[in-house]
Amino acid sequence: MVFNGPPVARRAFQSTSTPKRPFPRLPVPSLHHTLEQYLRSIDPFLDDTSLTGHKIKSDAVCERQAWLQDFETGVGARCQERLLELDKVSEFNWLDDNFWLRKAYHEPRIPLLIHSNWWLALRPDPQPQLAEGHGTQVVASGITEHQLKVTAWLIRGFLDLKVRLDRFLLNLRTEHWARRPALRMYNRCRVPREDMDVFASPSPASDPDRRKILVMVNSQCYAIQVLDSDGRPRSPRTIEQSLRKVVLDDARQHARRCLPVGIMSSDDRSSWAKNREHLAALSSQNTRFLNIIDQSLFAVSLDSACQVPEHSLADQSETAVDAHLHNIRSGPMGHNRWFDKSFTLITEPCGRTGMMGEHSPCDALVPSMMADYAISEPINHSAFSSELSSPSESTSADVEYMSWVTDSQLEDACQVAAARAQAIIEASDDSLLDFKTFGTAWISEAKLGADGFIQLAIQLAWYRQQGAFTAVYETALTRAFLNGRTETIRSFTTESRRFVEAMVDTHASPTIRYVLLKDALRVHTGLTRKAVVGRGIDRHLLALRLLMKEDESSPVFTDPVFWKSQEWLLSTSGLSAGERFVGTGFGAGFEDGYGINYMAGPDRLRFGIESKKPCPTTSTAGFKELLRTSLLDMQTLCLAQGRDAHL
């Protein structure tokens, strides 16, 4: 789903005297509507007789109609009644309070590294000083002067935003939906448990640990205080001084550095749960350090190596961007990261920056808005003048090194986790497609829906590579509702299938192809509108299935078509235009699929594409070229129709 419009930045968080409106609750969809829409959504899968017991399509449709009718009047009706009752006693909504957080995020045991966390590379600070070679002097441990200033400036930006959020200093357009999820990004940490993860229980607002951030350098952990006792952010210069103290202390610690315990957070959740529990049991000091991390505002990773040479900082080629994205995504082989933190600000010696975050607190549009705010103003070098710092601000007692107590068991665990992280990283086939031929401006001029156009191009590229169709997951935000999260847009439809088939059929005329394009876009627009107002089907079907009792069953949920329609080999999500971002991404949901995050700007379309190298049927490089070709072919088709219309 594309979110058009100008950059959010600081003007989206301006003061306002507009009265606040209450949030409506996420509605429980009509059972009849959901089942009716579900039947339509599986229609393009019913051509595959291997899924339907080799029945002809008309018979397969009739069979599923009968199943759905029985479900609606029987077990489905009972489950719907249970859901309505559950909604009445849910604090925020029936979905997030009871099902989504648990099933989508906290129950899966896969590592967060690449598989679940998102990543976002930010545009470099537009300062001439760096281009001229200033600020690249190394302070210690590979960290540069410019890096410290960039980091301190961005930390202050994120802190300023938190103050605005706390004080309701937002305009109505943003406040109505962004304030709650944005605040959930601060002082939040996911804690591994053997069977199901949890969020760390928040400590009282007076807890000093809630005024700190976690800083990592060379896989060592530090805590620095960045808010005073009244919750006011410390000055950029004071934050820079604290960071400098961290870097200098790390250099002194070089010969006696602790185990890189953060690497264990990259492991599968059950292994990390056992190892974290053992880490805490070894020492009360370890328990205190873990609590600091859990309660801290957010994490900062000072990386000591730049993935792109300094003279190439202005290089925005796909190769340079890929190197930057890979470091933001996974760090130096999974090191120097704490993957459980809600978000981590990452900086490199050459001045490149980015964010990586844990997905369960909220969805990626919110942290991208936060990042847009933090980087919207270039560094003000005068802010680092000694005259601008408060005399009361001191770093003497505000920096703490986390000297972990460890043993041979944890040493082995770190080695195992590091090996597994390396395997995950080396298997990831992750690259950016920066398509500059056209963007949303031209698509709009052609009187077409930008998001639907992009989705059809993705499906066409998939079919050209695979010679088959697949279910497509597209994210829609239910942000208009209290604690609304997401719904699925089932972008693969009967109409999109017909369009793709026509595009690869050499006998199909351009006129027929264009008619089918318009038809597919119309259907996609309708599905999107339903999803964003809480009338999607996938979250509802999930709840109904989970509310069935042990002695209840339905062929609806044992049908191979049901599961095939949720085998999202194409997992897609649109972000903003991303004018201040270099690239973004998330991992493929299936080993033989793609994870595709796209930013649709007026003059360019950028796609972060991830797949798995061991899979013989996927190739990110190959898919990029097919997607590029598909976009061009679709533009050619539309331009030809426009010319014909004027003849």
XYZ file of C-alpha atoms in Angstrom:
647
model
C 0.000 0.000 0.000
C 1.573 3.298 -1.119
C 1.344 6.304 1.177
C 1.588 9.298 -1.116
C 2.199 12.885 -0.141
C 5.098 15.100 0.911
C 7.645 14.088 3.534
C 6.314 13.978 7.063
C 9.285 15.495 8.885
C 8.969 18.012 11.668
C 5.924 19.818 10.285
C 3.880 16.657 10.830
C 4.610 16.962 14.540
C 3.858 20.655 15.005
C 1.881 22.120 17.882
C -1.846 22.388 17.487
C -4.802 23.578 19.488
C -7.189 21.340 17.574
C -9.260 19.253 20.010
C -8.406 15.576 20.098
C -10.838 13.055 18.651
C -11.464 9.667 20.243
C -10.307 6.555 18.459
C -13.059 4.246 17.196
C -12.648 0.561 18.000
C -11.650 -1.890 15.302
C -14.940 -3.457 14.152
C -15.587 -7.184 14.144
C -16.322 -7.913 10.471
C -19.571 -9.492 9.385
C -19.248 -13.266 9.135
C -21.258 -13.361 5.917
C -19.132 -10.612 4.345
C -15.870 -12.334 5.266
C -16.942 -15.699 3.860
C -18.283 -14.091 0.697
C -15.026 -12.188 0.158
C -12.972 -15.276 0.974
C -14.714 -17.285 -1.749
C -13.891 -14.563 -4.263
C -10.278 -14.439 -3.097
C -9.652 -18.143 -3.723
C -11.187 -18.123 -7.204
C -7.820 -17.711 -9.013
C -6.457 -20.754 -7.139
C -9.279 -23.062 -8.200
C -7.835 -23.432 -11.693
C -5.154 -25.632 -10.096
C -6.814 -29.056 -10.041
C -4.032 -30.501 -7.875
C -5.481 -28.435 -5.020
C -9.103 -29.421 -5.620
C -8.895 -33.181 -5.983
C -8.780 -32.852 -9.790
C -12.300 -31.465 -9.922
C -13.336 -29.113 -12.677
C -13.477 -25.514 -11.499
C -17.273 -25.215 -11.365
C -17.507 -28.290 -9.139
C -14.697 -27.020 -6.914
C -16.521 -23.711 -6.489
C -19.822 -25.414 -5.610
C -18.113 -27.664 -3.075
C -16.562 -24.695 -1.273
C -19.794 -22.742 -1.380
C -21.446 -25.617 0.492
C -18.638 -25.725 3.059
C -18.920 -21.996 3.671
C -22.703 -22.118 4.018
C -22.426 -24.897 6.593
C -19.730 -22.967 8.429
C -21.791 -19.763 8.475
C -24.798 -21.448 10.071
C -22.872 -23.853 12.301
C -19.444 -23.703 13.901
C -18.672 -20.372 12.253
C -21.693 -18.722 13.843
C -20.617 -20.004 17.257
C -17.069 -18.754 16.738
C -18.391 -15.378 15.622
C -20.450 -15.110 18.797
C -17.363 -15.933 20.875
C -15.423 -13.265 19.019
C -18.087 -10.643 19.665
C -18.042 -11.496 23.361
C -14.240 -11.381 23.408
C -14.305 -7.959 21.790
C -16.532 -6.649 24.585
C -13.946 -7.515 27.243
C -10.859 -6.495 25.221
C -9.224 -3.263 26.326
C -8.319 -1.985 22.871
C -9.541 -4.359 20.185
C -10.315 -8.004 19.551
C -7.338 -8.526 17.251
C -4.190 -7.091 18.793
C -5.188 -7.807 22.390
C -5.801 -11.499 21.786
C -4.366 -12.868 18.557
C -2.134 -10.810 16.306
C 0.830 -9.942 18.518
C 1.015 -13.509 19.763
C 0.559 -15.371 16.470
C 2.367 -13.034 14.107
C 5.354 -12.169 16.274
C 5.801 -13.588 19.757
C 5.083 -17.284 19.178
C 7.334 -17.943 16.142
C 10.734 -19.273 17.186
C 12.694 -18.062 14.159
C 15.553 -15.573 14.693
C 14.689 -11.883 14.451
C 17.775 -11.291 12.317
C 16.526 -10.712 8.730
C 13.536 -13.037 9.219
C 11.470 -10.588 11.279
C 13.249 -7.277 11.872
C 12.994 -4.410 9.380
C 15.830 -2.150 8.213
C 16.019 1.379 6.821
C 19.035 3.243 5.409
C 18.903 7.013 5.883
C 20.136 9.756 3.590
C 23.558 11.149 4.604
C 23.648 14.517 6.280
C 24.066 17.106 3.481
C 27.126 18.756 4.964
C 29.932 20.092 2.772
C 32.422 19.537 5.589
C 32.394 15.773 5.116
C 32.715 15.989 1.354
C 35.824 18.101 1.916
C 37.273 15.441 4.227
C 36.666 17.167 7.548
C 35.535 15.268 10.606
C 36.937 11.924 9.499
C 39.643 11.832 12.163
C 39.411 8.685 14.249
C 38.681 9.306 17.923
C 39.314 5.703 19.009
C 38.169 2.173 18.181
C 37.578 3.181 14.553
C 34.923 5.774 15.477
C 35.311 9.201 13.824
C 34.660 12.766 14.984
C 31.953 13.249 12.382
C 30.306 9.977 13.373
C 30.001 11.142 16.970
C 28.386 14.419 15.909
C 25.974 12.712 13.512
C 25.029 10.189 16.183
C 24.520 12.808 18.891
C 22.445 14.975 16.554
C 20.147 12.112 15.586
C 19.809 10.912 19.186
C 18.698 14.419 20.112
C 16.218 14.357 17.209
C 14.592 11.161 18.468
C 14.492 12.584 22.000
C 12.879 15.818 20.802
C 10.212 13.762 19.080
C 9.503 11.838 22.272
C 8.969 15.093 24.144
C 6.465 16.190 21.495
C 4.690 12.869 21.709
C 4.544 13.014 25.504
C 3.153 16.551 25.424
C 0.659 16.005 22.583
C 2.512 18.531 20.411
C 1.240 16.988 17.196
C -1.015 18.062 14.404
C -4.339 16.268 14.140
C -3.485 14.349 10.973
C -0.579 12.621 12.669
C -1.833 12.591 16.240
C -4.975 10.660 15.438
C -3.091 7.470 14.736
C 0.690 7.878 15.119
C 1.138 8.976 18.715
C 0.383 5.676 20.452
C 2.482 3.438 18.172
C 5.336 5.956 18.098
C 5.480 6.048 21.888
C 5.540 2.238 21.873
C 8.891 2.483 20.099
C 10.513 4.048 23.180
C 11.482 2.177 26.365
C 10.430 -1.100 24.767
C 12.236 -4.404 24.433
C 11.161 -7.870 23.424
C 12.207 -10.551 25.895
C 12.695 -14.142 24.687
C 10.831 -16.960 26.375
C 11.118 -20.635 25.535
C 7.587 -20.940 24.129
C 6.392 -17.387 23.512
C 8.152 -14.041 23.837
C 6.857 -11.102 25.860
C 7.545 -7.393 26.146
C 9.591 -6.394 29.165
C 7.290 -5.053 31.859
C 7.659 -1.259 31.973
C 9.190 0.140 35.122
C 7.823 3.293 36.826
C 8.356 6.572 34.987
C 10.703 7.621 37.792
C 13.113 4.750 37.029
C 16.479 6.298 35.999
C 17.018 3.478 33.500
C 14.144 4.874 31.412
C 16.237 7.996 30.784
C 19.123 6.034 29.289
C 19.978 4.588 25.902
C 21.931 1.443 25.112
C 25.110 2.197 23.156
C 27.050 -0.597 21.487
C 30.570 -0.317 20.122
C 32.656 -3.323 19.095
C 29.901 -5.532 20.565
C 30.396 -3.977 24.000
C 27.395 -2.548 25.843
C 27.203 0.853 27.519
C 24.375 2.842 29.060
C 24.368 6.624 28.842
C 21.844 9.033 30.311
C 20.302 11.326 27.692
C 17.320 12.779 29.591
C 17.562 14.758 32.795
C 15.428 13.976 35.834
C 12.636 16.189 34.449
C 12.563 14.314 31.155
C 14.302 17.052 29.167
C 16.789 15.961 26.483
C 20.406 16.755 27.074
C 22.178 18.995 24.604
C 23.782 17.557 21.455
C 27.199 18.507 22.810
C 26.624 16.723 26.121
C 25.380 13.624 24.299
C 28.450 13.779 22.053
C 30.713 14.001 25.104
C 29.050 10.916 26.571
C 29.524 9.044 23.307
C 33.156 10.123 23.198
C 33.651 8.774 26.702
C 32.150 5.451 25.572
C 34.518 5.218 22.620
C 37.600 6.113 24.645
C 36.644 3.670 27.373
C 36.163 0.916 24.801
C 39.676 1.534 23.511
C 41.006 1.182 27.051
C 38.951 -1.993 27.549
C 40.374 -3.540 24.374
C 42.411 -6.271 26.060
C 39.679 -7.189 28.538
C 36.480 -6.798 26.579
C 33.526 -8.915 27.629
C 31.965 -11.638 25.542
C 29.806 -10.192 22.737
C 26.606 -11.277 24.480
C 24.447 -9.288 22.051
C 25.131 -11.856 19.322
C 22.918 -14.298 21.228
C 19.922 -12.040 20.486
C 20.342 -13.004 16.814
C 19.714 -16.686 17.586
C 16.432 -18.585 17.454
C 14.126 -17.441 20.206
C 14.146 -20.609 22.308
C 17.957 -20.797 22.360
C 18.234 -17.123 23.220
C 15.630 -17.546 25.979
C 17.686 -20.281 27.642
C 20.938 -18.365 27.262
C 19.481 -15.095 28.516
C 18.050 -16.875 31.555
C 21.470 -18.394 32.243
C 23.137 -14.999 31.775
C 20.800 -13.443 34.338
C 21.306 -16.309 36.793
C 25.087 -15.917 36.822
C 25.091 -12.551 38.556
C 22.783 -9.907 39.981
C 24.942 -7.472 38.035
C 23.911 -9.180 34.802
C 20.269 -8.957 35.840
C 20.666 -5.233 36.384
C 22.324 -4.766 32.988
C 19.525 -6.671 31.271
C 16.986 -4.474 33.023
C 18.786 -1.352 31.818
C 18.641 -2.659 28.257
C 14.974 -3.609 28.576
C 13.958 -0.215 29.995
C 16.262 1.996 27.919
C 14.775 4.441 25.427
C 16.354 2.778 22.381
C 19.670 1.405 21.164
C 22.556 2.992 19.278
C 25.211 1.033 17.394
C 28.483 2.813 16.676
C 29.979 0.688 13.920
C 33.733 0.923 13.504
C 33.864 0.080 9.806
C 32.210 1.771 6.841
C 30.840 -0.616 4.250
C 31.462 1.935 1.487
C 34.750 3.865 1.122
C 34.580 7.405 2.467
C 35.145 8.975 -0.936
C 31.987 7.180 -2.126
C 29.642 8.692 0.453
C 27.775 10.574 -2.277
C 27.613 7.422 -4.388
C 23.978 6.335 -4.525
C 24.478 3.523 -7.018
C 22.640 0.300 -6.283
C 25.940 -1.405 -5.400
C 26.853 1.258 -2.850
C 23.345 1.334 -1.412
C 23.287 -2.459 -1.133
C 26.491 -2.413 0.935
C 24.982 0.210 3.211
C 21.685 -1.666 3.536
C 23.426 -4.929 4.357
C 25.229 -3.341 7.282
C 22.050 -1.717 8.597
C 20.176 -4.997 8.159
C 22.566 -7.299 9.988
C 25.675 -5.485 11.191
C 29.137 -7.016 11.018
C 27.970 -10.645 10.851
C 25.278 -10.016 13.444
C 27.607 -8.358 15.936
C 27.265 -4.960 17.602
C 23.471 -5.262 17.706
C 20.792 -6.045 20.294
C 18.069 -7.345 18.006
C 15.335 -7.280 20.672
C 15.267 -3.481 21.056
C 12.346 -1.717 19.418
C 14.722 0.302 17.263
C 18.435 0.801 16.877
C 20.104 3.861 15.383
C 23.183 2.742 13.451
C 26.034 5.001 12.350
C 29.220 4.319 10.398
C 32.580 6.152 10.488
C 31.965 7.693 7.053
C 28.717 9.282 8.217
C 26.219 6.813 6.807
C 23.274 6.113 9.093
C 20.280 3.826 9.347
C 17.769 2.126 11.596
C 16.940 -1.488 12.315
C 14.030 -2.523 14.455
C 11.997 -5.257 16.055
C 8.654 -5.563 14.322
C 6.220 -6.413 17.097
C 5.727 -2.987 18.810
C 4.334 -1.396 15.646
C 4.571 -1.461 11.880
C 7.391 0.032 9.829
C 5.611 3.175 8.630
C 5.744 4.620 12.162
C 9.518 4.260 12.717
C 10.074 5.587 9.204
C 8.121 8.714 10.179
C 10.200 8.971 13.334
C 13.391 8.704 11.290
C 12.113 11.316 8.849
C 11.632 13.691 11.770
C 15.070 13.011 13.262
C 16.985 13.604 10.019
C 14.875 16.443 8.617
C 17.270 19.140 9.841
C 20.970 19.059 8.879
C 23.502 19.038 11.674
C 23.875 22.424 13.315
C 27.560 22.453 14.166
C 27.108 25.432 16.474
C 24.998 23.152 18.703
C 28.247 21.456 19.682
C 29.747 24.680 20.997
C 30.717 24.568 24.665
C 28.792 27.797 25.278
C 25.480 26.063 24.497
C 25.770 23.296 27.074
C 24.231 23.683 30.493
C 26.843 23.869 33.266
C 24.825 21.286 35.194
C 25.128 18.739 32.413
C 27.951 16.351 33.156
C 28.965 13.017 31.718
C 31.062 11.979 34.686
C 28.508 9.595 36.184
C 26.237 9.167 33.182
C 28.177 6.515 31.276
C 28.254 2.930 32.487
C 30.102 -0.002 30.970
C 28.255 -3.310 31.202
C 30.915 -5.716 32.441
C 29.055 -8.991 32.012
C 29.824 -11.983 34.196
C 30.064 -14.961 31.850
C 31.218 -18.567 31.785
C 32.236 -21.261 29.317
C 28.600 -22.141 28.595
C 27.916 -18.605 27.402
C 31.172 -18.524 25.474
C 30.014 -21.598 23.566
C 26.553 -20.066 23.123
C 28.049 -16.913 21.601
C 30.100 -18.965 19.166
C 27.085 -21.041 18.137
C 24.915 -17.935 17.726
C 27.624 -16.215 15.684
C 27.886 -19.202 13.349
C 24.117 -19.317 12.895
C 23.976 -15.561 12.287
C 26.676 -15.843 9.661
C 24.726 -18.595 7.908
C 21.532 -16.495 7.893
C 23.369 -13.448 6.561
C 25.254 -15.344 3.878
C 22.004 -16.956 2.725
C 20.264 -13.594 2.328
C 20.019 -12.318 -1.251
C 19.144 -8.691 -0.598
C 19.323 -5.812 -3.077
C 17.749 -2.507 -4.073
C 16.056 -1.790 -7.383
C 16.154 1.964 -7.987
C 13.782 2.454 -10.912
C 14.116 6.019 -12.237
C 12.199 5.921 -15.520
C 8.979 7.075 -13.886
C 7.205 7.257 -10.550
C 3.807 7.979 -9.119
C 3.545 11.299 -10.979
C 3.382 9.599 -14.369
C 1.106 6.823 -13.090
C -1.307 9.459 -11.801
C -1.128 11.363 -15.092
C -2.148 8.119 -16.779
C -5.170 8.105 -14.441
C -4.112 4.838 -12.827
C -3.724 3.794 -9.193
C -0.041 3.828 -8.253
C -0.135 1.063 -5.667
C -2.173 -1.296 -7.813
C 0.117 -0.590 -10.774
C 3.163 -1.551 -8.707
C 1.460 -4.683 -7.404
C 0.605 -5.845 -10.927
C 4.190 -5.266 -12.050
C 5.420 -7.419 -9.150
C 3.005 -10.218 -10.081
C 3.998 -10.018 -13.737
C 7.689 -10.240 -12.813
C 6.975 -13.257 -10.594
C 5.088 -15.087 -13.331
C 7.802 -14.386 -15.892
C 10.357 -15.884 -13.520
C 8.332 -18.781 -12.115
C 5.810 -19.631 -14.832
C 3.163 -19.951 -12.111
C 1.070 -17.786 -9.806
C 1.272 -17.307 -6.054
C -0.618 -15.687 -3.221
C 0.451 -12.090 -2.612
C 0.480 -10.467 0.821
C 0.227 -6.700 0.832
C 0.075 -4.710 4.056
C -2.799 -2.330 4.738
C -2.800 -0.207 7.882
C -5.929 -0.063 10.006
C -4.528 3.090 11.566
C -7.905 4.812 11.922
C -8.786 2.520 14.844
C -7.697 2.284 18.463
C -4.433 0.293 18.463
C -5.105 -0.646 14.859
C -2.283 -2.587 13.219
C -2.581 -4.198 9.816
C -4.803 -6.166 7.509
C -3.944 -8.188 4.425
C -4.735 -6.993 0.940
C -4.956 -10.195 -1.118
C -3.452 -8.585 -4.200
C -3.520 -11.742 -6.322
C -7.025 -11.785 -7.766
C -8.866 -13.333 -10.669
C -8.532 -9.993 -12.441
C -4.786 -9.653 -11.806
C -4.305 -13.209 -13.041
C -6.116 -12.413 -16.280
C -3.992 -9.325 -16.802
C -0.724 -11.210 -16.262
C -1.844 -14.017 -18.565
C -2.653 -11.472 -21.264
C 0.742 -9.780 -20.890
C 2.572 -13.047 -21.566
C 0.158 -14.123 -24.313
C 1.658 -13.014 -27.616
C -1.783 -13.183 -29.236
C -3.452 -10.795 -26.770
C -4.014 -7.341 -28.245
C -2.853 -4.170 -26.474
C -6.478 -3.103 -26.162
C -7.434 -6.295 -24.328
C -4.377 -6.002 -22.090
C -5.253 -2.420 -21.199
C -8.870 -3.285 -20.414
C -7.679 -6.093 -18.141
C -5.179 -3.739 -16.499
C -7.933 -1.268 -15.651
C -10.159 -4.057 -14.372
C -7.417 -5.430 -12.105
C -6.681 -1.958 -10.745
C -10.359 -1.379 -9.997
C -10.562 -4.591 -7.974
C -7.329 -3.813 -6.134
C -8.610 -0.384 -5.151
C -11.776 -1.951 -3.756
C -9.845 -4.503 -1.710
C -7.584 -1.788 -0.324
C -10.498 0.375 0.750
C -12.130 -2.527 2.546
C -8.921 -3.518 4.320
C -8.147 -0.075 5.748
C -11.641 0.291 7.246
C -11.472 -3.058 9.022
C -13.376 -5.094 6.451
C -10.524 -7.349 5.368
C -10.768 -11.103 5.799
C -7.474 -12.617 6.922
C -7.361 -11.343 10.499
C -11.026 -12.329 10.929
C -10.423 -15.828 9.539
C -7.453 -16.232 11.887
C -9.578 -15.344 14.907
C -12.420 -17.658 13.870
C -10.023 -20.561 13.374
C -8.341 -20.008 16.746
C -11.685 -19.762 18.535
C -12.828 -23.209 17.425
C -12.956 -25.720 20.261
C -11.140 -29.048 20.176
C -14.267 -30.956 19.194
C -15.120 -28.501 16.398
C -13.848 -28.592 12.837
C -14.626 -27.343 9.360
C -13.396 -28.375 5.910
C -12.927 -24.659 5.234
C -9.754 -24.734 7.336
C -8.463 -28.132 6.188
C -8.884 -27.315 2.507
C -5.514 -27.214 0.659
C -6.818 -24.141 -1.162
C -7.223 -22.296 2.151
C -3.567 -22.821 2.991
C -2.360 -22.185 -0.561
C -4.160 -18.842 -0.529
C -2.020 -17.887 2.490
C 1.295 -19.156 1.160
C 2.626 -15.660 0.605
C 5.616 -16.284 -1.658
C 5.309 -12.599 -2.466
C 5.250 -10.626 0.788
C 4.983 -6.937 -0.052
C 4.548 -3.610 1.686
C 4.618 -0.002 0.543
C 6.221 2.710 2.630
C 6.229 6.479 2.020
C 7.923 8.198 -0.915
C 11.051 8.079 1.236
C 12.734 11.238 0.008
C 15.081 11.207 3.001
C 15.741 7.480 2.814
C 18.271 5.567 0.760
C 16.575 2.178 0.890
C 14.668 -0.236 3.062
C 13.811 -3.893 3.408
C 12.529 -6.914 5.281
C 13.032 -10.645 4.913
C 11.113 -13.060 2.718
C 8.404 -14.928 4.592
C 9.111 -18.199 2.774
C 12.391 -19.787 1.734
C 11.236 -19.855 -1.905
C 9.700 -16.390 -1.988
C 10.522 -12.692 -1.861
C 10.148 -9.947 0.728
C 9.541 -6.669 -1.111
C 9.338 -3.259 0.536
C 8.828 -0.374 -1.868
C 8.975 3.402 -1.723
C 6.977 5.107 -4.469
C 8.106 8.665 -5.132
C 6.910 11.086 -7.803
C 9.869 10.431 -10.114
C 11.249 7.065 -9.018
C 10.218 3.731 -7.555
C 12.555 1.932 -5.159
C 12.195 -1.699 -4.184
C 14.065 -3.434 -1.379
C 14.005 -7.097 -2.429
C 15.126 -10.044 -0.285
C 15.222 -13.746 -1.108
C 17.320 -16.745 -0.098
C 20.446 -17.755 -2.026
C 20.095 -21.514 -1.364
C 16.714 -21.560 -3.131
C 17.243 -22.702 -6.737
C 14.051 -21.061 -8.030
C 14.581 -17.493 -6.814
C 17.152 -14.849 -7.648
C 16.968 -11.273 -6.449
C 19.107 -10.031 -9.339
C 16.926 -11.873 -11.832
C 13.730 -10.639 -10.224
C 14.989 -7.048 -10.267
C 15.490 -7.153 -14.022
C 12.122 -8.798 -14.613
C 10.436 -6.186 -12.426
C 12.196 -3.406 -14.309
C 11.065 -4.921 -17.614
C 7.508 -5.391 -16.363
C 7.235 -1.757 -15.291
C 8.504 -0.596 -18.682
C 6.189 -2.952 -20.571
C 3.209 -1.698 -18.605
C 4.164 1.912 -19.285
C 4.542 1.157 -22.984
C 1.095 -0.434 -22.989
C -0.494 2.606 -21.340
C 1.305 5.131 -23.554
C 0.170 3.259 -26.658
C -3.428 3.326 -25.450
C -3.122 7.046 -24.804
C -1.873 7.665 -28.335
C -4.613 5.501 -29.842
C -7.239 7.415 -27.871
C -6.142 10.656 -29.556
C -6.119 9.303 -33.125
